[in-house]
PDB file of C-alpha atoms in Angstrom:
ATOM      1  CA  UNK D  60       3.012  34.292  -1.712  1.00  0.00           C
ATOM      2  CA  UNK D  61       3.662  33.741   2.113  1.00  0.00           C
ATOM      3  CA  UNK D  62       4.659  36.987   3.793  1.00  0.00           C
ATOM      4  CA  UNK D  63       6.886  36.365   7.154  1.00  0.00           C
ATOM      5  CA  UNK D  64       5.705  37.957  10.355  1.00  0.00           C
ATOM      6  CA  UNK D  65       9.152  40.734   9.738  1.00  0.00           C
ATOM      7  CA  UNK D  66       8.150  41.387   6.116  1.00  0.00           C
ATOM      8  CA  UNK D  67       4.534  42.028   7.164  1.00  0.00           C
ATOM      9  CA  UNK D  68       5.628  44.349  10.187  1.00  0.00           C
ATOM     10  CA  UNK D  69       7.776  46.192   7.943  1.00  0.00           C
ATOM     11  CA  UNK D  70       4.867  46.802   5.557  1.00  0.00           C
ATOM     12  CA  UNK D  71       2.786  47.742   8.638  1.00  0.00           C
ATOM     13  CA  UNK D  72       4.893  50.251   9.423  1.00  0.00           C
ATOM     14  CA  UNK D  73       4.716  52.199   5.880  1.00  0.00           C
ATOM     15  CA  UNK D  74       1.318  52.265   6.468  1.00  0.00           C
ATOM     16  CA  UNK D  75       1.112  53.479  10.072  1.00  0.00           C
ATOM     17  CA  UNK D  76       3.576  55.667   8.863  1.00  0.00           C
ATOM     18  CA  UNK D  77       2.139  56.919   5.939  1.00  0.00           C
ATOM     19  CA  UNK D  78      -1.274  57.077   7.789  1.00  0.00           C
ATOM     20  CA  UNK D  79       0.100  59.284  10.779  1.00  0.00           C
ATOM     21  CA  UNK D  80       1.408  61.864   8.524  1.00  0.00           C
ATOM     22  CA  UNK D  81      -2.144  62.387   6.479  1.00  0.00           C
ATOM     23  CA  UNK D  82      -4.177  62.746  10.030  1.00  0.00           C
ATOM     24  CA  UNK D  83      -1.462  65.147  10.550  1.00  0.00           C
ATOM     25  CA  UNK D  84      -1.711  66.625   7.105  1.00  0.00           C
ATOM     26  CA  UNK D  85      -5.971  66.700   7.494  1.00  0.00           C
ATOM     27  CA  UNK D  86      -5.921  68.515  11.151  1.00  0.00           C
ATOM     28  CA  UNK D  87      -3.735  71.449   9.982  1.00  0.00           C
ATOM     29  CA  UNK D  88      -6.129  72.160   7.128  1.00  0.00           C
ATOM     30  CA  UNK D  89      -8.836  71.762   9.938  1.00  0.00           C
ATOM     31  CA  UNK D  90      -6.636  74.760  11.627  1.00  0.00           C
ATOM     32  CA  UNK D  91      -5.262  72.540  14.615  1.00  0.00           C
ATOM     33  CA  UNK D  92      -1.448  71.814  14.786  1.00  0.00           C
ATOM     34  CA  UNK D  93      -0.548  69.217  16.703  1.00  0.00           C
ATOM     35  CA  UNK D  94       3.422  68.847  16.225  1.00  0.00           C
ATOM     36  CA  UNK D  95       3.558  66.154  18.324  1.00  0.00           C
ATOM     37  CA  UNK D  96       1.747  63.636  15.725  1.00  0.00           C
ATOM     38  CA  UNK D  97       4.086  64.519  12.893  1.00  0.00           C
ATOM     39  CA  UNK D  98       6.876  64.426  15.688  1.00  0.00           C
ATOM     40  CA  UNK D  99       6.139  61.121  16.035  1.00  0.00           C
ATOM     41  CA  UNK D 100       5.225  59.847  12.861  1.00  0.00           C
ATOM     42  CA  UNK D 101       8.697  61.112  11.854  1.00  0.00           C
ATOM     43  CA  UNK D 102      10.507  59.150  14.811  1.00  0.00           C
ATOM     44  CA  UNK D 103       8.761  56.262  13.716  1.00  0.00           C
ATOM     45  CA  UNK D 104      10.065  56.667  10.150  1.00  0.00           C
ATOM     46  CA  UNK D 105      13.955  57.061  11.115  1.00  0.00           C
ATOM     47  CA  UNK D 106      13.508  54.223  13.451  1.00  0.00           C
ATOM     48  CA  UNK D 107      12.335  52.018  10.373  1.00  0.00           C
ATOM     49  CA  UNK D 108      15.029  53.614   7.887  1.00  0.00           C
ATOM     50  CA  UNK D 109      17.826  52.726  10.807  1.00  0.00           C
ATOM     51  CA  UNK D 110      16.238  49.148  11.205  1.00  0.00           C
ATOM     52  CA  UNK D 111      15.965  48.804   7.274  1.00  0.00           C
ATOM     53  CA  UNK D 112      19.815  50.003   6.753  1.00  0.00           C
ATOM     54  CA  UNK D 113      21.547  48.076   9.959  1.00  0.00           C
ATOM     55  CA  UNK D 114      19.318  44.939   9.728  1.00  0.00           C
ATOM     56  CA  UNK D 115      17.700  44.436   6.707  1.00  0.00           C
ATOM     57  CA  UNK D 116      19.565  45.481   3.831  1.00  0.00           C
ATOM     58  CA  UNK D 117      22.991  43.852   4.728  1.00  0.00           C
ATOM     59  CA  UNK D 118      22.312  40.873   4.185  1.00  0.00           C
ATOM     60  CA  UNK D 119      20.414  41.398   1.015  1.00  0.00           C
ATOM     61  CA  UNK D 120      23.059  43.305  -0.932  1.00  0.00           C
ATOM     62  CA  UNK D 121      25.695  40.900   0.100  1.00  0.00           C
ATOM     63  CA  UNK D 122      23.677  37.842  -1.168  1.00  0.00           C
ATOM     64  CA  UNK D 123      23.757  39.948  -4.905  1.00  0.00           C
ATOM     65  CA  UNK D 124      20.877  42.852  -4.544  1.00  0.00           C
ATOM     66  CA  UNK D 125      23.293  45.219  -4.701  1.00  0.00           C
ATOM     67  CA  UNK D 126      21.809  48.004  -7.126  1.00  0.00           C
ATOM     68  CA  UNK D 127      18.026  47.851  -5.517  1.00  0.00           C
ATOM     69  CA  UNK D 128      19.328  48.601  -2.048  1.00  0.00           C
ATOM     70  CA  UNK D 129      21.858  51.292  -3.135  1.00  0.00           C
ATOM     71  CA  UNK D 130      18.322  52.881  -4.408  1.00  0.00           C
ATOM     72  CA  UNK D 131      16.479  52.245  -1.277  1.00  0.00           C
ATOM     73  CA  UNK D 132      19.010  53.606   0.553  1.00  0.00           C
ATOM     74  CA  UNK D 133      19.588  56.905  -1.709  1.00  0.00           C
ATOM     75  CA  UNK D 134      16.101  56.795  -1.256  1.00  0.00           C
ATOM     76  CA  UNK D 135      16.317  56.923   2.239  1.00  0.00           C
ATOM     77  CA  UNK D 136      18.946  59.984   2.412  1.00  0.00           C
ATOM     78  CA  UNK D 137      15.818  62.138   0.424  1.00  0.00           C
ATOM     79  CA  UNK D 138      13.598  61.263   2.922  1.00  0.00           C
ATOM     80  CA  UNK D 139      15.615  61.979   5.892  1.00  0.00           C
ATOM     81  CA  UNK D 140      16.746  65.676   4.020  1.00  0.00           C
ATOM     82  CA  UNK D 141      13.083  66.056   3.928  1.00  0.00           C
ATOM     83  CA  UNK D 142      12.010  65.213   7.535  1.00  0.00           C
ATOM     84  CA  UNK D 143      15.415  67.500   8.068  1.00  0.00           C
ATOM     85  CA  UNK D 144      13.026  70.234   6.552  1.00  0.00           C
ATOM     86  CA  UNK D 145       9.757  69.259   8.528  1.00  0.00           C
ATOM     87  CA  UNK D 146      11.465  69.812  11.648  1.00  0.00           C
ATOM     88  CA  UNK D 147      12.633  73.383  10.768  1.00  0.00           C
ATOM     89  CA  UNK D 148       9.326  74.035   9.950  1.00  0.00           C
ATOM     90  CA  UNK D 149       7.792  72.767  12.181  1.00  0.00           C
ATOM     91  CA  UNK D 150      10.179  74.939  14.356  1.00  0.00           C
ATOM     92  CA  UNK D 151       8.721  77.921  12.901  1.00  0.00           C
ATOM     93  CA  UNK D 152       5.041  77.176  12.690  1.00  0.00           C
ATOM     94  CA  UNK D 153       5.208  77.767   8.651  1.00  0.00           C
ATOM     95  CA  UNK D 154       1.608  76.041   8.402  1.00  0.00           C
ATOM     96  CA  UNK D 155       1.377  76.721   4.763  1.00  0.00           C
ATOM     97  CA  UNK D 156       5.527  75.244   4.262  1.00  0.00           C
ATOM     98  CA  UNK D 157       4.385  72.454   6.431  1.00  0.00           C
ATOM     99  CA  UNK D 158       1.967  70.799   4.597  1.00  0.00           C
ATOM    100  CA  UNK D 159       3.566  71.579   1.397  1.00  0.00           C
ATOM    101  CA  UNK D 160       6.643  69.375   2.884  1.00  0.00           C
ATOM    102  CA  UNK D 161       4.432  66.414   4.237  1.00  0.00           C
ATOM    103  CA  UNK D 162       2.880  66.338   0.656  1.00  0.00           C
ATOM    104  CA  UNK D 163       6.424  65.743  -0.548  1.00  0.00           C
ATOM    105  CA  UNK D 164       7.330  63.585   1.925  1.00  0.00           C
ATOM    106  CA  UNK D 165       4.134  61.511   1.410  1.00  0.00           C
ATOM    107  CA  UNK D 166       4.759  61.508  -2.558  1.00  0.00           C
ATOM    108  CA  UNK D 167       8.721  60.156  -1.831  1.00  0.00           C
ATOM    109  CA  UNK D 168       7.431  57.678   0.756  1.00  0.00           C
ATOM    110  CA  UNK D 169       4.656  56.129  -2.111  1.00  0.00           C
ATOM    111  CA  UNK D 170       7.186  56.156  -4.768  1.00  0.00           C
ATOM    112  CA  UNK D 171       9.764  54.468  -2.136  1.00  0.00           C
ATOM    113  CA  UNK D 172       7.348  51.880  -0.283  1.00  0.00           C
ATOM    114  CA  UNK D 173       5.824  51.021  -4.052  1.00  0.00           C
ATOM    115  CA  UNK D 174       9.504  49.961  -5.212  1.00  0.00           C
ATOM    116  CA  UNK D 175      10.752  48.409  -1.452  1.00  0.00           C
ATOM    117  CA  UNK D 176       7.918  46.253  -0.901  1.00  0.00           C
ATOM    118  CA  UNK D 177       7.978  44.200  -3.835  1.00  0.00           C
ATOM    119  CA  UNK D 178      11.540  44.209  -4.899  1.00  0.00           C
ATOM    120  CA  UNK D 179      12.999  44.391  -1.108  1.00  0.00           C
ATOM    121  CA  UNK D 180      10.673  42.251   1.315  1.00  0.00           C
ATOM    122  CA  UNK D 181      10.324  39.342  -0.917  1.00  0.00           C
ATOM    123  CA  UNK D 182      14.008  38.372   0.106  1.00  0.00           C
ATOM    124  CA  UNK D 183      13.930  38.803   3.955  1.00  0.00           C
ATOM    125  CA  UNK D 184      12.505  35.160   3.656  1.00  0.00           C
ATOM    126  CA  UNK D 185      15.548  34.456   1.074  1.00  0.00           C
ATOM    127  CA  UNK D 186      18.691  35.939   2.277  1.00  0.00           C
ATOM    128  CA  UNK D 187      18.338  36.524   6.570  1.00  0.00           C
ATOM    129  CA  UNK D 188      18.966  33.731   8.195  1.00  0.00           C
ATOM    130  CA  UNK D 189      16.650  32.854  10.720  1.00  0.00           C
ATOM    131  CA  UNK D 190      18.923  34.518  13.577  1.00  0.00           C
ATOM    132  CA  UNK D 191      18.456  37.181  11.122  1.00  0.00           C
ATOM    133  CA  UNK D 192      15.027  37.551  11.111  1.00  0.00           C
ATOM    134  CA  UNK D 193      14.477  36.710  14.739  1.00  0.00           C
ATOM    135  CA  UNK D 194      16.726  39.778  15.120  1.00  0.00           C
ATOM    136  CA  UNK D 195      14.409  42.120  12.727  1.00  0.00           C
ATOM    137  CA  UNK D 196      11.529  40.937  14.393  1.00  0.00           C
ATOM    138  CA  UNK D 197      12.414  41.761  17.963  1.00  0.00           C
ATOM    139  CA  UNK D 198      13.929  44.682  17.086  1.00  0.00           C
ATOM    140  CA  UNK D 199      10.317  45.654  15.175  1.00  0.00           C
ATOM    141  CA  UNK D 200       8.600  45.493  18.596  1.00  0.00           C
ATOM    142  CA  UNK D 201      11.404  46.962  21.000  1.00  0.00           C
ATOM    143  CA  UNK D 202      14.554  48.261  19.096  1.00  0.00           C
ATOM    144  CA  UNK D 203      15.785  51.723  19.273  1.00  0.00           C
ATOM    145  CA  UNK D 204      18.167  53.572  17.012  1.00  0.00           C
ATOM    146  CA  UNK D 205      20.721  55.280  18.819  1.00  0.00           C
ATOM    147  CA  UNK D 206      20.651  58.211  19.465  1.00  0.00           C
ATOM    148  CA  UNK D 207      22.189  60.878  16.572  1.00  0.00           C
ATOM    149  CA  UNK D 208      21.974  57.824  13.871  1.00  0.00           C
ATOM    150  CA  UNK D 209      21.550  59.297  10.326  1.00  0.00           C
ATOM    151  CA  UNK D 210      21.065  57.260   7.551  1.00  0.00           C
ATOM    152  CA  UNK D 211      24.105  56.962   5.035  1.00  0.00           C
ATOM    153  CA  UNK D 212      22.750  58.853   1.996  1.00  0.00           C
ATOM    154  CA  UNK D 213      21.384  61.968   4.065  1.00  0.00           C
ATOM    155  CA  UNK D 214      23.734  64.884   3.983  1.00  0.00           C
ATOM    156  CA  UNK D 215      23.904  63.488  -0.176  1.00  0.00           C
ATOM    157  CA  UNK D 216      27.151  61.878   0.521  1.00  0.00           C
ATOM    158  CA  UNK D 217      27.922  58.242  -1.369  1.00  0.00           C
ATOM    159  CA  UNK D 218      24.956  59.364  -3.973  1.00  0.00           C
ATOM    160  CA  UNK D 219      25.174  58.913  -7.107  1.00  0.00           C
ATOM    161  CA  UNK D 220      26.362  61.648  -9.720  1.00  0.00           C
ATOM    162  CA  UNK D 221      25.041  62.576 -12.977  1.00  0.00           C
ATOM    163  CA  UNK D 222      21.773  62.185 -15.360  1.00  0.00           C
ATOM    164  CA  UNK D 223      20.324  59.034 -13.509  1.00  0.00           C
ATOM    165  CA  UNK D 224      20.720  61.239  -9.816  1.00  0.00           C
ATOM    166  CA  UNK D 225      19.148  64.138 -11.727  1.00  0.00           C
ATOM    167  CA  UNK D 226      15.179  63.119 -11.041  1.00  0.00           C
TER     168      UNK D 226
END
């Protein structure tokens, strides 16, 4: 299968992502804290939720994909209460809390990424248009998210209630 230049920077980003947050994760047990890394690895990750949620996933629930994106995006509001977390504890130098809470973080964002990338990329290609796209991908090398954007499903609002929200 032919992967489009947005589809592949999105999947570039999980693993910068993902790969930021486990040098992180590997210097602290090495004693050294460097906030700024995780800093920015989480930046990076509510840039790509923003540019996921205002860009990508539009499109794709209005063409019919309307159940996998409301889980991508529920998704999304556990990751952001869990970066919510990082930064208070990062805050307080809890070390020990710290990594705990990048270990959960990097479990939700392997669960996530092994669901989005399949399920989610594949129709970038079939439902953007190619304004669309052209949009994605210059956003992927300059776009910001303003400033104070949260993602929908953070403070657990428009979630799901009952057994299947109970994982």
């Amino acid at each position: 299968m032919h992967k489009s230049a947005p589809y592949v920077a999105l999947e570039h980003d999980h693993r910068e992502i993902d790969r930021a947050i486990e040098d992180f994760v590997g210097k602290l047990r090495a004693g050294v804290l460097e906030t700024e890394v995780l800093t920015r690895a989480l930046e990076k990750l509510r840039r790509h939720i923003y540019l996921e949620e205002v860009i990508v996933f539009p499109p794709i629930r209005e063409a019919g994909m309307v159940m996998p994106i409301f889980v991508m995006m529920r998704e999304h509001g556990q990751l952001w209460r869990t970066m919510d977390t990082l930064d208070g504890l990062l805050a307080a130098s809890d070390t020990d809390r710290i990594e705990a809470a990048c270990g959960v973080l990097l479990d939700q964002l392997h669960e996530h990424n092994s669901k989005e990338e399949p399920i989610v990329y594949p129709h970038i290609d079939i439902d953007l248009t190619a304004h669309m796209r052209a949009e994605l991908t210059r956003f992927v090398e300059t776009g910001r998210a303003p400033e104070g954007w949260v993602c929908r499903h953070a403070s657990g609002v428009g979630a799901m209630s009952g057994p299947a929200d109970e994982n």
